[in-house]
PDB file of N, CA and C in Angstrom:
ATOM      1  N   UNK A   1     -15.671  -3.506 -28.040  1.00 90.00           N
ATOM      2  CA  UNK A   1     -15.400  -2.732 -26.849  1.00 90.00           C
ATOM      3  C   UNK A   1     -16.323  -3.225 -25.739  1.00 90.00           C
ATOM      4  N   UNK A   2     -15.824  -2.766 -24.563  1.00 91.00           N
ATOM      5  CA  UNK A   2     -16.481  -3.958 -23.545  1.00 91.00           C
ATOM      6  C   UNK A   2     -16.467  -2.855 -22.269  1.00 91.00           C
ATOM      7  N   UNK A   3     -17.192  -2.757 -21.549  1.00 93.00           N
ATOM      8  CA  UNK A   3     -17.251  -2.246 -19.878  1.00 93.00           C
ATOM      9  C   UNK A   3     -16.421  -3.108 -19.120  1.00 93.00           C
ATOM     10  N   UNK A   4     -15.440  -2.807 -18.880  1.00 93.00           N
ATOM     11  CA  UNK A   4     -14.624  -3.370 -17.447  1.00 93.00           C
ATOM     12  C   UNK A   4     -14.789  -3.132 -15.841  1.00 93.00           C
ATOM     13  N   UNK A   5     -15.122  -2.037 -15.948  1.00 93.00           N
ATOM     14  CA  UNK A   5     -15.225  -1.024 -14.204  1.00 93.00           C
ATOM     15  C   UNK A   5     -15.811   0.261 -14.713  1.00 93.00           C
ATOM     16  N   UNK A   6     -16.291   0.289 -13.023  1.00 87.00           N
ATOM     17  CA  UNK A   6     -16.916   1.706 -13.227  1.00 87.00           C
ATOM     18  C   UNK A   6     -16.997   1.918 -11.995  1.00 87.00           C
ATOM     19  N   UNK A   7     -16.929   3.186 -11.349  1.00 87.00           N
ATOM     20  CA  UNK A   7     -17.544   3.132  -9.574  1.00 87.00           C
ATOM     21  C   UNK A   7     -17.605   5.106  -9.829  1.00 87.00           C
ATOM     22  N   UNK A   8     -17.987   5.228  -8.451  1.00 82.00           N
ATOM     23  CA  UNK A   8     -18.868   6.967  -8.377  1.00 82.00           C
ATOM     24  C   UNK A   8     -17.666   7.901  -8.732  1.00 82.00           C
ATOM     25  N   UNK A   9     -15.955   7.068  -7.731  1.00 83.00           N
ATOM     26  CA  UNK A   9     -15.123   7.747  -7.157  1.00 83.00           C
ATOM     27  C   UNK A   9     -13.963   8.112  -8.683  1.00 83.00           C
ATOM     28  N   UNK A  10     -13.455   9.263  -9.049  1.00 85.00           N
ATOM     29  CA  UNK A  10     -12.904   8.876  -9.993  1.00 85.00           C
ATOM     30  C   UNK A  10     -11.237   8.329 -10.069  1.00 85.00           C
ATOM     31  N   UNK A  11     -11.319   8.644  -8.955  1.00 87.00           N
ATOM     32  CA  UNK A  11      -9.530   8.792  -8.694  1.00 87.00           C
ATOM     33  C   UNK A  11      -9.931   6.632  -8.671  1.00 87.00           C
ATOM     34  N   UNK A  12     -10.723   6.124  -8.592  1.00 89.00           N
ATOM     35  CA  UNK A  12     -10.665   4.956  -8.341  1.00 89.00           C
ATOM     36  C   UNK A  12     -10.464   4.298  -9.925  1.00 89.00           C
ATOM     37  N   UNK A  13     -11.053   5.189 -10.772  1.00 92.00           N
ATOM     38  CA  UNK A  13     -11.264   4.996 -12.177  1.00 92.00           C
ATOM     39  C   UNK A  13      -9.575   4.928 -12.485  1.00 92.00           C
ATOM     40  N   UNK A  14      -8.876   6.050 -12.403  1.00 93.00           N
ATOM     41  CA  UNK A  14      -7.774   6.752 -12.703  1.00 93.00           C
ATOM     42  C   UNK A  14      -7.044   5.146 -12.270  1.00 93.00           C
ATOM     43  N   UNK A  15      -7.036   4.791 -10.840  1.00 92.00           N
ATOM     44  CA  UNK A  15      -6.220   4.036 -10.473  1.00 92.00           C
ATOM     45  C   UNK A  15      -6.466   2.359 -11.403  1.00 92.00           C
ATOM     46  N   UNK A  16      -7.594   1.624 -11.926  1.00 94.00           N
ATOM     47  CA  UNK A  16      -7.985   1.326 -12.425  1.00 94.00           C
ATOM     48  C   UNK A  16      -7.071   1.088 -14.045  1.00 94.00           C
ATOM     49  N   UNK A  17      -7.314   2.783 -14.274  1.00 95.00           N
ATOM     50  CA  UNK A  17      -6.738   2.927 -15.931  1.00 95.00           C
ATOM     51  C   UNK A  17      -5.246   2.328 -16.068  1.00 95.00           C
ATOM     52  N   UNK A  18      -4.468   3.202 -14.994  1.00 94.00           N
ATOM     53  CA  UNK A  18      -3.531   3.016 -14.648  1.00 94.00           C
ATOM     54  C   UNK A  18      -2.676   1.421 -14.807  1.00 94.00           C
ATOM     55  N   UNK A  19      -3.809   0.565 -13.867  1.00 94.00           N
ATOM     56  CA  UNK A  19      -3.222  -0.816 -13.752  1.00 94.00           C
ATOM     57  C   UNK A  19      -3.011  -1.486 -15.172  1.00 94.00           C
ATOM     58  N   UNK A  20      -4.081  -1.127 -16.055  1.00 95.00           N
ATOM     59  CA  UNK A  20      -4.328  -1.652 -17.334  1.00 95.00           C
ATOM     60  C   UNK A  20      -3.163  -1.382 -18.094  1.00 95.00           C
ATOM     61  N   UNK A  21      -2.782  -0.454 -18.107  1.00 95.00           N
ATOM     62  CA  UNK A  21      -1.776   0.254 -18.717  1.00 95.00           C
ATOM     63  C   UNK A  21      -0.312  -0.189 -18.536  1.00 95.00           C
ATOM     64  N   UNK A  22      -0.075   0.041 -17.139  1.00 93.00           N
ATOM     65  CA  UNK A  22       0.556  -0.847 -16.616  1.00 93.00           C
ATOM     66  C   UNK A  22       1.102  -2.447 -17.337  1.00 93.00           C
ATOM     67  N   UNK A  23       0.208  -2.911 -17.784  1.00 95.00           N
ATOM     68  CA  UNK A  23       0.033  -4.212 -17.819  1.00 95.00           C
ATOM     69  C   UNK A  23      -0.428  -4.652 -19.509  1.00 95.00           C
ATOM     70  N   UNK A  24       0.337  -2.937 -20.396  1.00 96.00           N
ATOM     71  CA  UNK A  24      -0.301  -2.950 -21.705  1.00 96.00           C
ATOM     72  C   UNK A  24      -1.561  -3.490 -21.790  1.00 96.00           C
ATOM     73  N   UNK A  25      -2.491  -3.229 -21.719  1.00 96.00           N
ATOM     74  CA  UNK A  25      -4.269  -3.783 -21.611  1.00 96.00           C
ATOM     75  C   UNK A  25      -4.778  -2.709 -22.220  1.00 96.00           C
ATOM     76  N   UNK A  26      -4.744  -2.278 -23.891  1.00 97.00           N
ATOM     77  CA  UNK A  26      -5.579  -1.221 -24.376  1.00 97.00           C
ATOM     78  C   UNK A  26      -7.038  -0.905 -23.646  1.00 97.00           C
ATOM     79  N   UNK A  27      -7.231   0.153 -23.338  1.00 97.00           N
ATOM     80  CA  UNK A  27      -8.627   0.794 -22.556  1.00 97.00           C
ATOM     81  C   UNK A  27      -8.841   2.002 -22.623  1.00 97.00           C
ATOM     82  N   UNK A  28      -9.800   2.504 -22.336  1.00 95.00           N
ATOM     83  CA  UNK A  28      -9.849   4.064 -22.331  1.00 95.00           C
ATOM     84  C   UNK A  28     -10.718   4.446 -21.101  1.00 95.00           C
ATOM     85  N   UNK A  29     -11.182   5.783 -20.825  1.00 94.00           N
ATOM     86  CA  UNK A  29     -12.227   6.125 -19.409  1.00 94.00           C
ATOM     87  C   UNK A  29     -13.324   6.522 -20.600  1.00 94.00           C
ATOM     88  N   UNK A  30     -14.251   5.845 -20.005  1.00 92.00           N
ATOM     89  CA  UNK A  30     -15.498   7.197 -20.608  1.00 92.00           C
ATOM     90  C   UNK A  30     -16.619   7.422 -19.732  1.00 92.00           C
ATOM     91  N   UNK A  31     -17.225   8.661 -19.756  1.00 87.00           N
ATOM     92  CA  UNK A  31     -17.813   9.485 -19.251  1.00 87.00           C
ATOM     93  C   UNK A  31     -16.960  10.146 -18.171  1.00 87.00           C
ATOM     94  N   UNK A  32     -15.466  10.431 -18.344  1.00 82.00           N
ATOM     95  CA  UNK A  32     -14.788  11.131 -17.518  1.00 82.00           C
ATOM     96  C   UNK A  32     -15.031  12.414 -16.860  1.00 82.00           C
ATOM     97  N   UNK A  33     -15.829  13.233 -17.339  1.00 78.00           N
ATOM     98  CA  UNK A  33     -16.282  14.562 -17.107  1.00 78.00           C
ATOM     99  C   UNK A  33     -17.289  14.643 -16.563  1.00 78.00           C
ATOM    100  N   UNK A  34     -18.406  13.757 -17.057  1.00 77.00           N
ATOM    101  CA  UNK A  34     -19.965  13.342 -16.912  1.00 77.00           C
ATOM    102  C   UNK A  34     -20.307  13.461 -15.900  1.00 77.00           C
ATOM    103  N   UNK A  35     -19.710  13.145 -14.811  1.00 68.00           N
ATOM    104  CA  UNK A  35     -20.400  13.015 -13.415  1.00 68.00           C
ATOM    105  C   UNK A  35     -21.183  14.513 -12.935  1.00 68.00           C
ATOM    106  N   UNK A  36     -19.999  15.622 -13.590  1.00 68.00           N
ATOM    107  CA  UNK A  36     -20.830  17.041 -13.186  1.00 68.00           C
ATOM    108  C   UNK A  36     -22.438  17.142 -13.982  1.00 68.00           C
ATOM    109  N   UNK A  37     -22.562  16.528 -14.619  1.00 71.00           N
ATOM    110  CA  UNK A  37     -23.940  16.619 -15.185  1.00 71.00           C
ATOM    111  C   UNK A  37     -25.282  15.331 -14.496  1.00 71.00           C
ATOM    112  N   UNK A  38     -24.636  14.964 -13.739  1.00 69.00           N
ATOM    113  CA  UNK A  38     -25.774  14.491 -12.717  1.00 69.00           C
ATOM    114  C   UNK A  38     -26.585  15.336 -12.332  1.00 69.00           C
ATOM    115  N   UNK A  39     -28.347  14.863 -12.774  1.00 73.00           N
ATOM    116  CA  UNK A  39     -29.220  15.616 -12.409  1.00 73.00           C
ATOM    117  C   UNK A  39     -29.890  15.623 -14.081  1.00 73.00           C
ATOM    118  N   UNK A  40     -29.175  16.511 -14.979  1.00 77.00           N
ATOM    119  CA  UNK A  40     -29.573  16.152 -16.259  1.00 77.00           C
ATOM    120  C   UNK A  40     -29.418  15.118 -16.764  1.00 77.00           C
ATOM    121  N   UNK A  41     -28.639  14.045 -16.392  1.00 73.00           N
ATOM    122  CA  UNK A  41     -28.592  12.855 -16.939  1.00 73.00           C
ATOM    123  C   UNK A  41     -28.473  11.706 -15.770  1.00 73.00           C
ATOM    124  N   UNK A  42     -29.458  10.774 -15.859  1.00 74.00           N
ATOM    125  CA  UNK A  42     -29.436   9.374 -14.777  1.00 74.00           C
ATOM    126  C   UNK A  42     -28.013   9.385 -14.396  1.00 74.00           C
ATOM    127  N   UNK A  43     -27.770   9.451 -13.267  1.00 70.00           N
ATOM    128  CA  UNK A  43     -26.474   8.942 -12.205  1.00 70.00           C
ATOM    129  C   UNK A  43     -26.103   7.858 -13.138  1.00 70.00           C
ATOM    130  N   UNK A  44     -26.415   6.685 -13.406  1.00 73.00           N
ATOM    131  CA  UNK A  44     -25.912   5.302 -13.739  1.00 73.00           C
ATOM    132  C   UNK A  44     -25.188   6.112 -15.274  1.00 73.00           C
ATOM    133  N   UNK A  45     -25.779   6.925 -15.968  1.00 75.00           N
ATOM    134  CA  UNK A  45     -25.564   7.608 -17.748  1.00 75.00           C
ATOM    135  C   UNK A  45     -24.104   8.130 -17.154  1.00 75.00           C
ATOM    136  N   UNK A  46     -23.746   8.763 -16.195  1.00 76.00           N
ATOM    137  CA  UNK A  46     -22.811   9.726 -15.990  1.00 76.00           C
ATOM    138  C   UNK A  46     -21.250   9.386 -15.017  1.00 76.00           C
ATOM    139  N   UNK A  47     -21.894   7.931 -14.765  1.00 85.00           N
ATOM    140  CA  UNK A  47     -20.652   7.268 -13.916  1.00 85.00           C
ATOM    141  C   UNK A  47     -19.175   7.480 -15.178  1.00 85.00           C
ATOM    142  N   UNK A  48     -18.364   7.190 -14.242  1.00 89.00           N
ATOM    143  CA  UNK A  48     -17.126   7.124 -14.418  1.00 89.00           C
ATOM    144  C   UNK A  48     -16.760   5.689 -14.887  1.00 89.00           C
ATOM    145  N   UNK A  49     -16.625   5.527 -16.521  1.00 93.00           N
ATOM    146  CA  UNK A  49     -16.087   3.557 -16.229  1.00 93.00           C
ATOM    147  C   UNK A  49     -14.984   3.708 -17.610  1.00 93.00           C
ATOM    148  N   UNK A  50     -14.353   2.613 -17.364  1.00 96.00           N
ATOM    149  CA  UNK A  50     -12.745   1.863 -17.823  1.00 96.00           C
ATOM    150  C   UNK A  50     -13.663   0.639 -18.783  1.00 96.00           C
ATOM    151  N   UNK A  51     -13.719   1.238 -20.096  1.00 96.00           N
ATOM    152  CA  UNK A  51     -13.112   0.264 -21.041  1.00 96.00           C
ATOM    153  C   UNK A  51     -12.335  -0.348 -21.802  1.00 96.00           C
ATOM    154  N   UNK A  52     -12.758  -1.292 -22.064  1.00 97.00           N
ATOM    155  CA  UNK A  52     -11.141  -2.226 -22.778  1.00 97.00           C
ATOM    156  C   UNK A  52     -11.676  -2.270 -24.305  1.00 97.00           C
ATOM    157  N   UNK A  53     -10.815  -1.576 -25.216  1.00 94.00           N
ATOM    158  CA  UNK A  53     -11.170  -1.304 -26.353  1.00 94.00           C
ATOM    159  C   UNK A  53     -11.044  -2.963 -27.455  1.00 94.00           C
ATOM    160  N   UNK A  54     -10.663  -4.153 -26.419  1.00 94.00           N
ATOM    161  CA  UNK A  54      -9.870  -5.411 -27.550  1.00 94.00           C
ATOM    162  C   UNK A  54     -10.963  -6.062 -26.358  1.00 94.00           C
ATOM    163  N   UNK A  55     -12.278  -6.950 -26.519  1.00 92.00           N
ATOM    164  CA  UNK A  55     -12.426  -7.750 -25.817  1.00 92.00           C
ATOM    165  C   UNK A  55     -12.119  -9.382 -25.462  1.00 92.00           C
ATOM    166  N   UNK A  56     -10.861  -9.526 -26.000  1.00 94.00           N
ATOM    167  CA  UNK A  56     -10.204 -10.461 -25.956  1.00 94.00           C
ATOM    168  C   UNK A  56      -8.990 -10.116 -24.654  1.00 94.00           C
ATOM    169  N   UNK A  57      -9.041  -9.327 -24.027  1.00 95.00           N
ATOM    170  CA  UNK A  57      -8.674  -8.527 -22.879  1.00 95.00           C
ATOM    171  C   UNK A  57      -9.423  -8.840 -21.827  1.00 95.00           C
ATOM    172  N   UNK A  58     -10.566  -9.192 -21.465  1.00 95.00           N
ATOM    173  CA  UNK A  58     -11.345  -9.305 -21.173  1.00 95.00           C
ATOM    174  C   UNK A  58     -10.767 -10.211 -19.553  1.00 95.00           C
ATOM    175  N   UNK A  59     -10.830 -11.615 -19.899  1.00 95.00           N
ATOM    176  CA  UNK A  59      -9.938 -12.194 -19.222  1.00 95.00           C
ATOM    177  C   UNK A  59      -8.901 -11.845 -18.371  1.00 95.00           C
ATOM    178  N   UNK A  60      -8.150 -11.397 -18.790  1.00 96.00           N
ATOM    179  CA  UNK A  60      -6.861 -10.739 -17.639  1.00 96.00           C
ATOM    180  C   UNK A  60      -6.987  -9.490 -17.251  1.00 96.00           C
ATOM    181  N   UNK A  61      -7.462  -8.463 -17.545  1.00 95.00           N
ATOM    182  CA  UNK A  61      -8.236  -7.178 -17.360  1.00 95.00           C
ATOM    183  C   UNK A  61      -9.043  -7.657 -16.133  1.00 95.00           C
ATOM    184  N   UNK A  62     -10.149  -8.162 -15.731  1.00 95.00           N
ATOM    185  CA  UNK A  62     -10.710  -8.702 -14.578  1.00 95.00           C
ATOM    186  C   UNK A  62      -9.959  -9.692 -13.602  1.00 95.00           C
ATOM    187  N   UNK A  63      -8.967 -10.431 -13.840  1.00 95.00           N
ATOM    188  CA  UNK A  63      -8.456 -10.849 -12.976  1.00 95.00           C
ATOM    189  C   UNK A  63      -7.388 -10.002 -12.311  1.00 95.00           C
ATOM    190  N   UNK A  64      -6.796  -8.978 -12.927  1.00 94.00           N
ATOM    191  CA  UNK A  64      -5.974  -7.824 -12.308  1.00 94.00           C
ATOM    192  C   UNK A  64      -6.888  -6.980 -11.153  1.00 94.00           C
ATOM    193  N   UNK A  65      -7.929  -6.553 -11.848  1.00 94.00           N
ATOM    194  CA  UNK A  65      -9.274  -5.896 -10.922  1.00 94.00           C
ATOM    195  C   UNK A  65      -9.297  -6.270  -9.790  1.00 94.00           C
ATOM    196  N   UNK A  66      -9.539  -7.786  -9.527  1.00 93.00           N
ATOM    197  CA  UNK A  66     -10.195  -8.591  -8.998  1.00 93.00           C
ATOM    198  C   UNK A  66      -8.769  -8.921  -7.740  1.00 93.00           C
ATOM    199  N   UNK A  67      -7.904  -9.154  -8.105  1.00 90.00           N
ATOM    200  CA  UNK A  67      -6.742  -9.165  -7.566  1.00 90.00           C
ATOM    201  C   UNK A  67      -6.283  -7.576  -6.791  1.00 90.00           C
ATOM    202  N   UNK A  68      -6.512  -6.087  -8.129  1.00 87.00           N
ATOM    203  CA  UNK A  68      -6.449  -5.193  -6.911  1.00 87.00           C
ATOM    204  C   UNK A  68      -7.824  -4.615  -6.306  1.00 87.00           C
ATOM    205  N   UNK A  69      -8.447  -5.745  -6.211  1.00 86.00           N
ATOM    206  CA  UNK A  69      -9.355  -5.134  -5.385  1.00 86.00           C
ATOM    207  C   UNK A  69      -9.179  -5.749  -3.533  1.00 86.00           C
ATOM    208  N   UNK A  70      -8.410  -7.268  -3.762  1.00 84.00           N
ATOM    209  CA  UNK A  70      -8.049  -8.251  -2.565  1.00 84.00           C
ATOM    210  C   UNK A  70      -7.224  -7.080  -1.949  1.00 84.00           C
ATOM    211  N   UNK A  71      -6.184  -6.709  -2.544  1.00 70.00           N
ATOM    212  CA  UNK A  71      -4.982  -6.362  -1.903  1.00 70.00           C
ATOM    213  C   UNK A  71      -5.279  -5.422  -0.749  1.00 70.00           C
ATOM    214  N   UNK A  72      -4.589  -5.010   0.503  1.00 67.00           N
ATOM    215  CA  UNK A  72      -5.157  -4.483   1.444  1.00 67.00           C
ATOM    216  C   UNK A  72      -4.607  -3.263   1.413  1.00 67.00           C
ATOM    217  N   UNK A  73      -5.064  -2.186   1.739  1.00 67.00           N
ATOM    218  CA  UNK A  73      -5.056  -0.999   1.728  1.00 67.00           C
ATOM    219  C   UNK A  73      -4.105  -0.184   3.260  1.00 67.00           C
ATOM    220  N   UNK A  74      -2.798   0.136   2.752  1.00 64.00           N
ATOM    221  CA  UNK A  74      -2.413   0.624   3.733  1.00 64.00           C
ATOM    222  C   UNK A  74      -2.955   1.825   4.016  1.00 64.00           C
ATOM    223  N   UNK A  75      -3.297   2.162   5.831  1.00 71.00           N
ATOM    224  CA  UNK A  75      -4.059   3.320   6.138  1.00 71.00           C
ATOM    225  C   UNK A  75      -3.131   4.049   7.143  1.00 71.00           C
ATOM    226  N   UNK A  76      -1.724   3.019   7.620  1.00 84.00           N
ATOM    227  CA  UNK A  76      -1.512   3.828   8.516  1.00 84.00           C
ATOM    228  C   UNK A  76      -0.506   4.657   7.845  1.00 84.00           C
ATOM    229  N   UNK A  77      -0.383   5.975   8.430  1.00 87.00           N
ATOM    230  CA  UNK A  77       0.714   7.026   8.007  1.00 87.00           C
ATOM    231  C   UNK A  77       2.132   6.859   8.340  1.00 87.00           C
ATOM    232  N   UNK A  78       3.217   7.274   8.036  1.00 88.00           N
ATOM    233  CA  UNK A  78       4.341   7.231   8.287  1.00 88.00           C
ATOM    234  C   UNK A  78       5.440   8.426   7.733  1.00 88.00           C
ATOM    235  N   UNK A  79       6.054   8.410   8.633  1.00 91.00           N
ATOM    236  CA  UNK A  79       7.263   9.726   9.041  1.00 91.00           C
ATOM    237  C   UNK A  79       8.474   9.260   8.255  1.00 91.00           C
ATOM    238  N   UNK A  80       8.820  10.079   7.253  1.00 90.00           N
ATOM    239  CA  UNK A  80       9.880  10.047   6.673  1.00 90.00           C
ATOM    240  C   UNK A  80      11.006   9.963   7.331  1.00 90.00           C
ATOM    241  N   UNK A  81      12.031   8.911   7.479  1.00 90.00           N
ATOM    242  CA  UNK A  81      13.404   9.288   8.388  1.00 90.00           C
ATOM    243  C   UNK A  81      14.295  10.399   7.405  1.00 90.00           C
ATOM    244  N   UNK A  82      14.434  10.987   6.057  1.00 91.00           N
ATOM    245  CA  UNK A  82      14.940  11.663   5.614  1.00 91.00           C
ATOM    246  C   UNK A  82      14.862  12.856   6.197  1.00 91.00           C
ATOM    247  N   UNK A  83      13.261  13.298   5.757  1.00 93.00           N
ATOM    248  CA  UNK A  83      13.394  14.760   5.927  1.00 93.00           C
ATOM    249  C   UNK A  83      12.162  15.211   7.345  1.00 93.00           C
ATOM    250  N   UNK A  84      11.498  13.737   7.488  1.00 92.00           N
ATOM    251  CA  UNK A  84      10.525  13.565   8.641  1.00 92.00           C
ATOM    252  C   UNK A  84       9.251  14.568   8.674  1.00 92.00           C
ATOM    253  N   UNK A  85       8.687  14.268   7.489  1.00 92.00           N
ATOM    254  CA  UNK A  85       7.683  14.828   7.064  1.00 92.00           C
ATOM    255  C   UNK A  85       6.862  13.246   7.578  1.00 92.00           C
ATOM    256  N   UNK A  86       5.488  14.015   7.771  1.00 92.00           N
ATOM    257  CA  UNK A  86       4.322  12.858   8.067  1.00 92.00           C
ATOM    258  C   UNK A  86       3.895  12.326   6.344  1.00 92.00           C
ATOM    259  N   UNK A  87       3.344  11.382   6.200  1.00 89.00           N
ATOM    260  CA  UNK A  87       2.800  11.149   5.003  1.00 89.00           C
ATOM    261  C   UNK A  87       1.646  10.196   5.205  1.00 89.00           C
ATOM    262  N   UNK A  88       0.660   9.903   4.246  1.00 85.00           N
ATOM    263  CA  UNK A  88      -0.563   8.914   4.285  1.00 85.00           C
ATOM    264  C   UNK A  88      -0.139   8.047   4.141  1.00 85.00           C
ATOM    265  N   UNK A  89      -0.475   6.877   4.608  1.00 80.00           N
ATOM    266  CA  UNK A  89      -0.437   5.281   4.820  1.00 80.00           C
ATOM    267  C   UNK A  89      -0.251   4.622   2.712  1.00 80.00           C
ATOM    268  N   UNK A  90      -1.444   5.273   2.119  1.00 76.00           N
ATOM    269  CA  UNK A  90      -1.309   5.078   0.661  1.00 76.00           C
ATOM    270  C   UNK A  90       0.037   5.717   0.196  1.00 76.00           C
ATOM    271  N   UNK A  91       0.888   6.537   0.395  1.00 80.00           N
ATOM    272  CA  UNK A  91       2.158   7.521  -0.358  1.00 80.00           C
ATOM    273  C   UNK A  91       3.102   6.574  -0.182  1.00 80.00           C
ATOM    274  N   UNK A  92       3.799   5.647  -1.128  1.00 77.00           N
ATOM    275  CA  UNK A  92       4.784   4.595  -1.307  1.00 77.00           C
ATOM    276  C   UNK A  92       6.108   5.857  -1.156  1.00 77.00           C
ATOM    277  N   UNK A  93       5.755   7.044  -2.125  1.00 84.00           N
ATOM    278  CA  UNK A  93       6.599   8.061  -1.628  1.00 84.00           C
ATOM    279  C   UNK A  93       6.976   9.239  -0.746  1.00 84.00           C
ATOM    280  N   UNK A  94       8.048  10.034  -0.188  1.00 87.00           N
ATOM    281  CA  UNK A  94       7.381  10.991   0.945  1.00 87.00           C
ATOM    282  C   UNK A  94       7.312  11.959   0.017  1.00 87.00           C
ATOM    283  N   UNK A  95       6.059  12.615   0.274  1.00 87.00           N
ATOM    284  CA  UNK A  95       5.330  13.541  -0.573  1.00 87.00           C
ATOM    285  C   UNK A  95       6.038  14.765  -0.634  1.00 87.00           C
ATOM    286  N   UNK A  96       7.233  15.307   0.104  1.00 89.00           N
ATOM    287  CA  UNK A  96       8.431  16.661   0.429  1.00 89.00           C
ATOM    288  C   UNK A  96       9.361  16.424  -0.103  1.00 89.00           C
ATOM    289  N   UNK A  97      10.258  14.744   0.038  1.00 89.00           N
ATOM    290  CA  UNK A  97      11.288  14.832  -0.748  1.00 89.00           C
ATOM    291  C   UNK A  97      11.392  13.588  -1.399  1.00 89.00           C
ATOM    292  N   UNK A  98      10.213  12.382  -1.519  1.00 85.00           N
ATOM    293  CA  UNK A  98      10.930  11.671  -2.425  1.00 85.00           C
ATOM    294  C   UNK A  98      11.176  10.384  -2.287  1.00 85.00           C
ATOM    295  N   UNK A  99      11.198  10.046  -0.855  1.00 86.00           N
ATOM    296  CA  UNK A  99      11.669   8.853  -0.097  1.00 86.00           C
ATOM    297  C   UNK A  99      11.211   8.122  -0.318  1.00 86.00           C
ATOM    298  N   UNK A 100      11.718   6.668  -0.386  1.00 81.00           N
ATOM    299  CA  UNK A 100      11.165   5.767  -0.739  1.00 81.00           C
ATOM    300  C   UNK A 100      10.353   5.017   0.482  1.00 81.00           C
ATOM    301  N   UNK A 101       9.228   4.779   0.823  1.00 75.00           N
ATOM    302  CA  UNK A 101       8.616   3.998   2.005  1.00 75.00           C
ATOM    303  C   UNK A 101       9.807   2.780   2.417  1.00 75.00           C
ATOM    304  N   UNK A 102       9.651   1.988   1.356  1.00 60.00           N
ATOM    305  CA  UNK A 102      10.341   0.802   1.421  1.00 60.00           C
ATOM    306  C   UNK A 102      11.818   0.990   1.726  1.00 60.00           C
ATOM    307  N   UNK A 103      12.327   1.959   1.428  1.00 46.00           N
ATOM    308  CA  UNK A 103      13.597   2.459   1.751  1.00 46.00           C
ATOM    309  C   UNK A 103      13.704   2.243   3.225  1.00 46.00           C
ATOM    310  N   UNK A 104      12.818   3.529   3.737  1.00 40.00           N
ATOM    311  CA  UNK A 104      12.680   3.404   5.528  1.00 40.00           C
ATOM    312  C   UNK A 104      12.357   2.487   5.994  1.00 40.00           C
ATOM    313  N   UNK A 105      11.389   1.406   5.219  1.00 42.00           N
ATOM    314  CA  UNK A 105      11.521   0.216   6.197  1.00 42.00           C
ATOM    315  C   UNK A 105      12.841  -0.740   6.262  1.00 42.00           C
ATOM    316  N   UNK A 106      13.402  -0.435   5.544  1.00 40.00           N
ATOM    317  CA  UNK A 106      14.868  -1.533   4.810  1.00 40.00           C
ATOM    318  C   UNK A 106      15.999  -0.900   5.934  1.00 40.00           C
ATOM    319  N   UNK A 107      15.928   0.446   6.338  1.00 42.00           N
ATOM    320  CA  UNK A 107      16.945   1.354   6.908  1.00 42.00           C
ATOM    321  C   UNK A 107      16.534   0.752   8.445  1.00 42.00           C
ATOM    322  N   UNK A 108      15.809   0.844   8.791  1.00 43.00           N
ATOM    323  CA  UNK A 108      15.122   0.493  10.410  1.00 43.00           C
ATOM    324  C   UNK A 108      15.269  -0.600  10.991  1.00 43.00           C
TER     325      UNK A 108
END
């Protein structure tokens, strides 16, 4: 078993797990809970990190990382033409009914 990632934020963890998974890459989170016990235990003891339970994973597990870490982060928001709800720049879907981002750009 091997440390792959780790960072403060967890939803970053989550997104992380996700890719692995994605991409069949056995892993697990550990210290998922931990962070509330900062203070009794060293910050670094209580982080949030993604291991890869096969370290023969190792290899493509970091180049996925490493790859979504390049990718650029959409920030700007956008208005559903369905139902014209606002949504965050990150929501591929509209968060009211569903829409596909890529849809509205394909329609426009």
């Amino acid at each position: 078993m091997k440390k792959i990632y780790w960072h403060h934020e967890r939803f970053r963890i989550y997104q992380i797990k996700q890719l692995l998974d994605d991409h069949q890459i056995p892993n697990f989170i550990k210290n998922e809970f931990a962070i509330g016990a900062i203070g009794e235990l060293s910050p670094l003891d209580a982080m949030p990190e993604v291991w890869l339970t096969d370290d023969a994973w190792q290899d493509k597990a970091s180049k996925l990382i490493d790859q979504f870490n390049l990718e650029p982060k959409n920030t700007q928001s956008w208005v559903c033409d369905k139902c014209h709800e606002e949504n965050e720049g990150s929501f591929a879907l509209c968060w009211n009914c569903g829409n596909s981002v890529s849809t509205i750009a394909s329609e426009n």
